CSV table of C-alpha atoms in Angstrom, one decimal:
chain,number,residue,atom,x,y,z
A,1,MET,CA,152.5,11.1,-55.9
A,2,HIS,CA,154.7,8.6,-57.7
A,3,PRO,CA,157.6,7.2,-55.7
A,4,ARG,CA,161.1,8.0,-57.0
A,5,PRO,CA,163.4,5.2,-58.2
A,6,PRO,CA,166.3,4.3,-55.9
A,7,THR,CA,169.9,5.3,-56.6
A,8,PRO,CA,171.2,3.1,-59.4
A,9,SER,CA,174.7,1.6,-59.1
A,10,SER,CA,175.9,3.0,-62.4
A,11,ILE,CA,175.4,6.5,-63.7
A,12,PRO,CA,172.2,6.6,-65.9
A,13,PRO,CA,172.5,8.1,-69.4
A,14,LYS,CA,169.9,10.8,-69.0
A,15,LEU,CA,168.9,13.3,-66.4
A,16,THR,CA,165.2,13.3,-65.5
A,17,VAL,CA,164.0,16.9,-64.9
A,18,ASN,CA,160.8,18.2,-63.2
A,19,PHE,CA,160.5,21.9,-63.7
A,20,VAL,CA,157.5,23.3,-61.8
A,21,LEU,CA,155.9,26.7,-61.3
A,22,PRO,CA,153.0,27.7,-59.1
A,23,TYR,CA,150.6,27.8,-61.9
A,24,ALA,CA,151.9,25.0,-64.2
A,25,SER,CA,154.3,22.1,-64.4
A,26,GLU,CA,156.5,23.3,-67.2
A,27,LEU,CA,158.5,20.0,-67.6
A,28,SER,CA,157.5,16.8,-65.9
A,29,THR,CA,159.8,13.8,-65.8
A,30,LYS,CA,161.5,14.9,-69.0
A,31,GLU,CA,164.7,13.1,-69.9
A,32,VAL,CA,167.4,15.4,-70.9
A,33,ASP,CA,171.2,15.5,-71.3
A,34,MET,CA,172.0,18.5,-69.1
A,35,VAL,CA,170.5,21.6,-67.5
A,36,ILE,CA,172.3,24.8,-66.5
A,37,VAL,CA,170.7,26.5,-63.5
A,38,PRO,CA,171.4,30.0,-62.2
A,39,ALA,CA,172.3,29.2,-58.6
A,40,THR,CA,173.3,31.9,-56.1
A,41,THR,CA,176.9,30.7,-56.5
A,42,GLY,CA,176.8,31.1,-60.3
A,43,GLN,CA,175.7,29.1,-63.3
A,44,MET,CA,175.7,25.4,-62.3
A,45,GLY,CA,175.7,22.7,-64.9
A,46,VAL,CA,173.9,19.5,-63.9
A,47,LEU,CA,174.7,16.2,-65.6
A,48,PRO,CA,173.4,12.7,-64.8
A,49,GLY,CA,175.2,11.3,-61.8
A,50,HIS,CA,175.6,14.8,-60.2
A,51,VAL,CA,176.2,14.7,-56.5
A,52,ALA,CA,173.0,15.3,-54.4
A,53,THR,CA,172.6,19.0,-53.9
A,54,ILE,CA,170.2,21.6,-52.6
A,55,ALA,CA,170.8,25.1,-54.1
A,56,GLU,CA,168.9,28.3,-54.0
A,57,LEU,CA,168.4,30.1,-57.4
A,58,LYS,CA,168.9,33.8,-58.2
A,59,PRO,CA,167.4,35.6,-61.2
A,60,GLY,CA,169.0,34.3,-64.4
A,61,VAL,CA,168.8,31.9,-67.3
A,62,LEU,CA,167.9,28.3,-67.0
A,63,SER,CA,168.8,26.2,-70.1
A,64,VAL,CA,167.7,22.7,-70.8
A,65,HIS,CA,169.9,20.8,-73.2
A,66,GLU,CA,168.3,17.8,-75.0
A,67,GLY,CA,170.3,16.3,-77.9
A,68,SER,CA,171.1,19.2,-80.1
A,69,GLU,CA,168.3,21.6,-79.0
A,70,THR,CA,168.3,24.0,-76.1
A,71,THR,CA,165.4,25.6,-74.4
A,72,LYS,CA,166.1,28.7,-72.4
A,73,TYR,CA,163.9,30.2,-69.7
A,74,PHE,CA,164.4,33.3,-67.5
A,75,VAL,CA,163.8,32.3,-63.9
A,76,SER,CA,163.0,34.8,-61.2
A,77,SER,CA,164.0,32.7,-58.2
A,78,GLY,CA,163.4,29.4,-56.6
A,79,PHE,CA,165.2,26.2,-55.5
A,80,VAL,CA,166.8,23.2,-57.2
A,81,PHE,CA,167.1,19.8,-55.7
A,82,ILE,CA,169.4,17.3,-57.3
A,83,HIS,CA,168.9,13.8,-56.1
A,84,ALA,CA,171.4,11.0,-56.2
A,85,ASN,CA,169.3,9.0,-58.6
A,86,SER,CA,169.8,11.6,-61.4
A,87,PHE,CA,166.5,13.3,-60.8
A,88,ALA,CA,166.5,17.1,-60.8
A,89,ASP,CA,163.6,19.1,-59.3
A,90,ILE,CA,163.6,22.8,-60.2
A,91,ILE,CA,160.9,24.9,-58.4
A,92,ALA,CA,160.7,28.4,-59.7
A,93,VAL,CA,158.4,31.2,-58.7
A,94,GLU,CA,158.2,32.7,-62.2
A,95,ALA,CA,159.7,31.6,-65.5
A,96,VAL,CA,159.4,32.9,-69.0
A,97,PRO,CA,160.9,31.6,-72.2
A,98,LEU,CA,163.5,34.1,-73.4
A,99,ASP,CA,161.8,34.9,-76.6
A,100,GLN,CA,158.8,36.3,-74.8
A,101,ILE,CA,160.8,39.1,-73.1
A,102,ASP,CA,160.6,42.6,-74.5
A,103,ALA,CA,164.1,44.2,-74.5
A,104,ASN,CA,162.8,47.8,-74.4
A,105,LEU,CA,160.8,47.2,-71.3
A,106,VAL,CA,163.8,45.6,-69.7
A,107,GLN,CA,165.9,48.8,-70.4
A,108,LYS,CA,163.1,51.0,-69.1
A,109,GLY,CA,162.8,48.9,-65.9
A,110,LEU,CA,166.5,49.0,-65.3
A,111,ALA,CA,166.6,52.8,-65.6
A,112,ASP,CA,163.5,53.1,-63.4
A,113,PHE,CA,165.0,51.0,-60.6
A,114,THR,CA,168.4,52.7,-60.8
A,115,GLN,CA,166.7,56.0,-60.3
A,116,LYS,CA,164.6,54.6,-57.4
A,117,LEU,CA,167.7,53.4,-55.7
A,118,SER,CA,169.4,56.9,-55.8
A,119,SER,CA,166.2,58.5,-54.5
A,120,ALA,CA,165.5,55.8,-51.8
A,121,THR,CA,165.5,56.9,-48.2
A,122,THR,CA,164.5,54.0,-46.0
A,123,GLU,CA,166.3,50.6,-45.9
A,124,LEU,CA,163.2,48.9,-47.2
A,125,GLU,CA,163.0,51.1,-50.3
A,126,LYS,CA,166.7,50.6,-50.9
A,127,ALA,CA,166.4,46.9,-50.7
A,128,GLU,CA,163.4,46.8,-53.0
A,129,ALA,CA,165.2,49.0,-55.6
A,130,GLN,CA,168.3,46.9,-55.4
A,131,ILE,CA,166.2,43.7,-56.0
A,132,GLY,CA,164.6,45.4,-59.1
A,133,ILE,CA,168.1,46.3,-60.4
A,134,ASP,CA,169.4,42.8,-59.9
A,135,VAL,CA,166.5,41.2,-61.7
A,136,HIS,CA,166.6,43.7,-64.6
A,137,SER,CA,170.3,43.5,-65.1
A,138,ALA,CA,170.0,39.7,-65.1
A,139,LEU,CA,167.3,40.0,-67.7
A,140,ASN,CA,169.5,42.3,-69.7
A,141,SER,CA,172.4,39.9,-69.7
A,142,ALA,CA,170.1,37.0,-70.5
A,143,LEU,CA,168.9,38.8,-73.6
A,144,THR,CA,172.3,39.8,-74.8
A,145,GLY,CA,174.4,36.9,-73.6
B,1,MET,CA,104.0,26.7,-53.2
B,2,LYS,CA,105.3,29.8,-54.9
B,3,SER,CA,108.0,30.2,-52.3
B,4,VAL,CA,109.1,26.6,-52.8
B,5,LYS,CA,109.2,27.1,-56.6
B,6,ASN,CA,111.3,30.2,-56.1
B,7,ILE,CA,113.7,28.4,-53.8
B,8,GLN,CA,114.1,25.7,-56.4
B,9,LYS,CA,115.0,28.3,-59.0
B,10,ILE,CA,117.5,29.9,-56.8
B,11,THR,CA,119.2,26.7,-55.9
B,12,LYS,CA,119.4,25.6,-59.5
B,13,ALA,CA,121.0,28.9,-60.4
B,14,MET,CA,123.5,28.6,-57.5
B,15,LYS,CA,124.4,25.2,-58.8
B,16,MET,CA,125.2,26.5,-62.2
B,17,VAL,CA,127.3,29.4,-60.8
B,18,ALA,CA,129.2,26.9,-58.6
B,19,ALA,CA,129.8,24.7,-61.7
B,20,SER,CA,131.3,27.5,-63.7
B,21,LYS,CA,133.5,28.7,-60.8
B,22,LEU,CA,134.7,25.2,-60.3
B,23,ARG,CA,135.7,24.8,-63.9
B,24,ALA,CA,137.8,28.0,-63.7
B,25,ILE,CA,139.6,27.0,-60.5
B,26,GLN,CA,140.0,23.3,-61.3
B,27,THR,CA,142.7,23.7,-63.9
B,28,LYS,CA,144.7,26.0,-61.6
B,29,ALA,CA,144.5,23.5,-58.8
B,30,GLU,CA,145.6,20.6,-60.9
B,31,ASN,CA,148.5,22.6,-62.3
B,32,SER,CA,149.7,23.6,-58.8
B,33,ARG,CA,149.8,19.9,-57.7
B,34,GLY,CA,153.3,19.6,-59.1
B,35,LEU,CA,154.5,22.4,-56.9
B,36,TRP,CA,154.8,20.5,-53.6
B,37,GLN,CA,155.9,17.2,-54.9
B,38,PRO,CA,159.7,18.0,-55.1
B,39,PHE,CA,159.6,19.1,-51.5
B,40,THR,CA,158.0,15.8,-50.4
B,41,ALA,CA,160.5,13.9,-52.5
B,42,LEU,CA,163.3,15.7,-50.7
B,43,LEU,CA,162.0,16.1,-47.2
B,44,GLY,CA,159.2,13.5,-46.9
B,45,ASP,CA,155.9,14.2,-45.2
B,46,LEU,CA,156.1,13.3,-41.5
B,47,PRO,CA,152.8,13.8,-39.8
B,48,SER,CA,154.0,11.7,-36.9
B,49,ALA,CA,156.9,14.1,-36.0
B,50,ASP,CA,156.7,14.8,-32.3
B,51,VAL,CA,157.2,18.4,-31.7
B,52,LYS,CA,156.7,21.0,-28.9
B,53,LYS,CA,155.1,23.8,-30.8
B,54,ASN,CA,152.4,22.8,-33.2
B,55,VAL,CA,150.5,25.2,-35.4
B,56,VAL,CA,147.3,24.1,-37.1
B,57,VAL,CA,146.4,26.1,-40.2
B,58,THR,CA,142.8,25.5,-40.9
B,59,ILE,CA,141.6,26.5,-44.4
B,60,SER,CA,137.8,27.0,-44.8
B,61,SER,CA,135.4,29.1,-46.9
B,62,ASP,CA,133.9,32.5,-46.2
B,63,LYS,CA,130.5,31.7,-47.7
B,64,GLY,CA,128.2,29.1,-46.5
B,65,LEU,CA,125.7,26.7,-48.3
B,66,CYS,CA,128.6,24.4,-49.2
B,67,GLY,CA,127.7,21.2,-47.4
B,68,GLY,CA,129.8,19.7,-44.7
B,69,ILE,CA,133.3,20.5,-45.8
B,70,ASN,CA,134.0,23.2,-43.3
B,71,SER,CA,132.8,21.1,-40.4
B,72,THR,CA,135.1,18.3,-41.4
B,73,SER,CA,138.1,20.6,-41.5
B,74,VAL,CA,137.2,21.9,-38.0
B,75,LYS,CA,136.7,18.4,-36.7
B,76,ILE,CA,140.1,17.4,-37.9
B,77,SER,CA,141.8,20.5,-36.6
B,78,LYS,CA,140.3,19.8,-33.1
B,79,GLY,CA,141.4,16.2,-33.4
B,80,LEU,CA,145.0,17.3,-34.1
B,81,HIS,CA,144.8,19.7,-31.2
B,82,LYS,CA,143.8,16.8,-28.9
B,83,LEU,CA,146.4,14.5,-30.4
B,84,ASN,CA,149.2,17.0,-29.8
B,85,SER,CA,148.4,18.1,-26.3
B,86,GLY,CA,150.4,17.0,-23.3
B,87,PRO,CA,153.1,18.3,-21.0
B,88,GLU,CA,155.4,20.9,-22.6
B,89,LYS,CA,153.4,20.7,-25.9
B,90,GLU,CA,151.2,23.4,-27.2
B,91,THR,CA,149.0,23.7,-30.3
B,92,LYS,CA,147.9,27.0,-31.8
B,93,TYR,CA,145.4,27.8,-34.6
B,94,VAL,CA,145.7,30.0,-37.6
B,95,ILE,CA,142.4,30.3,-39.2
B,96,LEU,CA,141.7,31.2,-42.9
B,97,GLY,CA,138.0,31.8,-43.7
B,98,GLU,CA,134.9,32.9,-41.8
B,99,LYS,CA,133.3,29.5,-41.4
B,100,ALA,CA,136.1,27.9,-39.4
B,101,LYS,CA,136.4,31.1,-37.3
B,102,ALA,CA,132.8,30.9,-36.3
B,103,GLN,CA,133.2,27.3,-35.1
B,104,LEU,CA,136.6,27.5,-33.4
B,105,VAL,CA,136.0,30.8,-31.7
B,106,ARG,CA,133.4,29.2,-29.5
B,107,ASP,CA,135.6,26.8,-27.6
B,108,SER,CA,139.2,27.4,-28.5
B,109,LYS,CA,139.4,31.2,-28.3
B,110,LYS,CA,142.6,31.3,-26.3
B,111,ASP,CA,144.5,29.1,-28.8
B,112,ILE,CA,143.9,31.2,-31.9
B,113,GLU,CA,146.9,33.1,-33.1
B,114,LEU,CA,145.7,34.6,-36.4
B,115,ILE,CA,142.4,34.9,-38.3
B,116,ILE,CA,142.4,35.8,-42.0
B,117,THR,CA,139.2,36.2,-44.0
B,118,GLU,CA,138.0,37.4,-47.4
B,119,LEU,CA,140.7,35.3,-49.1
B,120,GLN,CA,138.8,35.0,-52.4
B,121,LYS,CA,137.9,38.6,-53.0
B,122,ASN,CA,140.5,38.7,-55.8
B,123,PRO,CA,141.2,35.5,-57.8
B,124,LEU,CA,143.7,33.3,-56.0
B,125,ASN,CA,147.3,33.8,-57.0
B,126,TYR,CA,150.7,32.9,-55.7
B,127,THR,CA,151.7,36.4,-54.8
B,128,GLN,CA,148.8,36.7,-52.4
B,129,VAL,CA,149.5,33.4,-50.8
B,130,SER,CA,153.2,34.1,-50.3
B,131,VAL,CA,152.4,37.3,-48.6
B,132,LEU,CA,150.0,35.4,-46.3
B,133,ALA,CA,152.6,32.7,-45.6
B,134,ASP,CA,155.1,35.5,-44.8
B,135,GLU,CA,152.7,37.0,-42.2
B,136,ILE,CA,152.0,33.7,-40.6
B,137,LEU,CA,155.7,32.8,-40.4
B,138,LYS,CA,156.5,36.2,-38.9
B,139,ASN,CA,153.9,36.2,-36.2
B,140,VAL,CA,153.8,32.6,-35.1
B,141,GLU,CA,156.5,30.5,-33.5
B,142,TYR,CA,156.4,27.0,-34.8
B,143,ASP,CA,158.2,23.7,-34.8
B,144,ALA,CA,155.6,22.1,-37.1
B,145,LEU,CA,152.9,23.6,-39.3
B,146,ARG,CA,150.0,21.3,-40.1
B,147,ILE,CA,147.8,22.6,-42.9
B,148,VAL,CA,144.2,21.2,-42.8
B,149,PHE,CA,142.3,21.4,-46.0
B,150,ASN,CA,139.9,19.4,-48.3
B,151,LYS,CA,141.7,17.8,-51.2
B,152,PHE,CA,139.7,17.8,-54.4
B,153,HIS,CA,139.5,14.4,-56.0
B,154,SER,CA,136.4,14.8,-58.1
B,155,VAL,CA,133.1,16.8,-58.2
B,156,VAL,CA,131.6,14.5,-55.6
B,157,SER,CA,134.6,13.5,-53.5
B,158,PHE,CA,136.7,15.8,-51.3
B,159,VAL,CA,139.1,14.2,-48.8
B,160,PRO,CA,140.2,16.1,-45.7
B,161,THR,CA,144.0,16.2,-45.8
B,162,VAL,CA,146.8,17.3,-43.5
B,163,SER,CA,150.1,18.5,-44.9
B,164,THR,CA,153.0,18.9,-42.5
B,165,VAL,CA,155.8,21.4,-42.9
B,166,LEU,CA,158.6,21.1,-40.4
B,167,SER,CA,160.8,23.9,-39.2
B,168,PRO,CA,164.5,23.6,-40.1
B,169,GLU,CA,165.6,22.6,-36.6
B,170,ILE,CA,163.1,19.7,-36.5
B,171,VAL,CA,164.3,18.7,-40.0
B,172,GLU,CA,167.8,18.5,-38.7
B,173,ARG,CA,166.7,16.5,-35.6
B,174,GLU,CA,164.8,14.0,-37.7
B,175,ALA,CA,167.7,13.8,-40.2
B,176,GLU,CA,170.1,12.9,-37.4
B,177,SER,CA,167.9,10.3,-35.9
B,178,GLY,CA,167.8,8.5,-39.3
B,179,GLY,CA,164.6,7.1,-40.8
B,180,LYS,CA,163.0,8.8,-43.8
B,181,LEU,CA,165.0,12.0,-43.6
B,182,GLY,CA,168.3,10.3,-42.9
B,183,ASP,CA,169.6,11.0,-46.4
B,184,LEU,CA,169.3,14.7,-46.0
B,185,ASP,CA,172.9,15.0,-44.7
B,186,SER,CA,174.2,13.5,-47.9
B,187,TYR,CA,173.0,16.6,-49.8
B,188,GLU,CA,175.5,19.3,-50.4
B,189,VAL,CA,174.1,22.7,-49.8
B,190,GLU,CA,175.4,25.3,-52.2
B,191,GLY,CA,175.9,28.9,-51.5
B,192,GLY,CA,174.8,31.1,-48.7
B,193,GLU,CA,176.6,31.8,-45.5
B,194,THR,CA,175.6,28.7,-43.6
B,195,LYS,CA,173.6,25.6,-44.3
B,196,GLY,CA,171.1,26.7,-41.8
B,197,GLU,CA,170.3,29.9,-43.8
B,198,ILE,CA,169.5,27.9,-46.9
B,199,LEU,CA,167.4,25.4,-45.0
B,200,GLN,CA,165.4,28.3,-43.4
B,201,ASN,CA,164.7,29.7,-46.9
B,202,LEU,CA,163.7,26.3,-48.0
B,203,ALA,CA,161.3,25.8,-45.2
B,204,GLU,CA,159.6,29.1,-45.9
B,205,PHE,CA,159.4,28.4,-49.6
B,206,GLN,CA,158.0,25.0,-48.9
B,207,PHE,CA,155.3,26.5,-46.7
B,208,SER,CA,154.2,29.0,-49.3
B,209,CYS,CA,154.1,26.4,-52.0
B,210,VAL,CA,152.1,23.9,-49.9
B,211,MET,CA,149.7,26.7,-48.8
B,212,PHE,CA,149.1,27.7,-52.4
B,213,ASN,CA,148.1,24.2,-53.4
B,214,ALA,CA,146.1,23.8,-50.3
B,215,VAL,CA,144.1,27.0,-50.8
B,216,LEU,CA,143.3,26.1,-54.4
B,217,GLU,CA,142.3,22.6,-53.6
B,218,ASN,CA,140.0,23.8,-50.8
B,219,ALA,CA,138.4,26.4,-53.1
B,220,CYS,CA,137.7,23.6,-55.7
B,221,SER,CA,136.2,21.4,-52.9
B,222,GLU,CA,134.1,24.3,-51.8
B,223,GLN,CA,132.6,24.8,-55.2
B,224,GLY,CA,132.1,21.1,-55.7
B,225,ALA,CA,130.4,20.7,-52.4
B,226,ARG,CA,128.2,23.7,-53.1
B,227,MET,CA,127.2,22.2,-56.4
B,228,SER,CA,126.1,18.9,-54.8
B,229,ALA,CA,124.4,20.7,-51.9
B,230,MET,CA,122.5,23.0,-54.2
B,231,ASP,CA,121.6,20.0,-56.5
B,232,SER,CA,120.1,18.1,-53.6
B,233,SER,CA,118.2,21.1,-52.3
B,234,SER,CA,116.7,21.7,-55.8
B,235,ARG,CA,115.6,18.1,-55.9
B,236,ASN,CA,114.1,18.4,-52.4
B,237,ALA,CA,112.3,21.5,-53.4
B,238,GLY,CA,111.0,19.8,-56.5
B,239,ASP,CA,109.7,16.9,-54.4
B,240,MET,CA,108.1,19.2,-51.9
B,241,LEU,CA,106.4,21.1,-54.8
B,242,ASP,CA,105.0,17.9,-56.2
B,243,ARG,CA,103.6,16.9,-52.8
B,244,LEU,CA,102.1,20.3,-52.2
B,245,THR,CA,100.6,20.5,-55.7
B,246,LEU,CA,98.9,17.1,-55.1
B,247,THR,CA,97.5,18.2,-51.7
B,248,TYR,CA,96.3,21.5,-53.2
B,249,ASN,CA,94.5,19.8,-56.1
B,250,ARG,CA,92.9,17.2,-53.8
B,251,SER,CA,91.4,19.7,-51.4
B,252,PRO,CA,88.0,21.2,-52.3
């Protein structure tokens, strides 16, 4: 594993991003201007020179801004570590580019889980249905927003 | 002579099968290598952490005929056990795979917490490993988890490796005492009720990611070791066949 550079005295111009998934490294030491991550506290924008942070992610849209182009992914959950030397590590369990998501299936899934929640009896079933609703409504707003 | 020839055919075939399985798994393992690197960048890898409750997770194969890799994993696990024994310290085993179970049950039966086998019935994926990690974390009390597996360097080289995952309390302790983890306090922790809750989630996530990579690397090493074992046995069978043929032709 390559050692990370130490914290520079002035803010570097670009943010270096590592975006990893269990089955692939989506982005590896890519230099970008900004990323917006869906943290549990809301959408968090990360710029070079951001204070060191550890944040847990909730289902939502991750967008990577490089120059004038933006790549958007839907992320299921994970963690983001922002280091003082303007390195950002995003570890997600699942991520898909937004254009690969089928809107009809999202609607269907949302309806399914809402129905499951109303018919759920045990705490476990309720929790599972609630998670399904959260993910699908996040998917929905990702596609429309 | 006929039996030797048959054995040669079988081992040659096994080598081909292992080669094809290896190719399939190798890409997966290489892609999963990026998964644990951010955790190590943040928390470091501290095999020297001195803790009270050690849990050694030994990863091995279910099938045999794969050379010496399972024995090396078991040797290292036993070594770790010896290293970490002392007053107030205890080491427990969690075993994945039949081969390690067979070897460890003989002399360390009382230290074994969990045994899990038939890991590779379905192709390895992250969901399966995270369920496994969940089970282990639920059933075993730990201060440090040491995962023993064979890291895949190339078809002929597999290095036994230990990855250490520390529990949140130990991480706090190491952070306070300075050293490699000293910067951890400078990180702001967003969200959640308390910092401890996020760090707990982090430790669990780290464990499942490291396990996923470890299981894949071990599977690759298993296939690679089987390839070279089968190759050498085919060659031995060939030599034996030649010698036998000569003796057969010579005798009246």
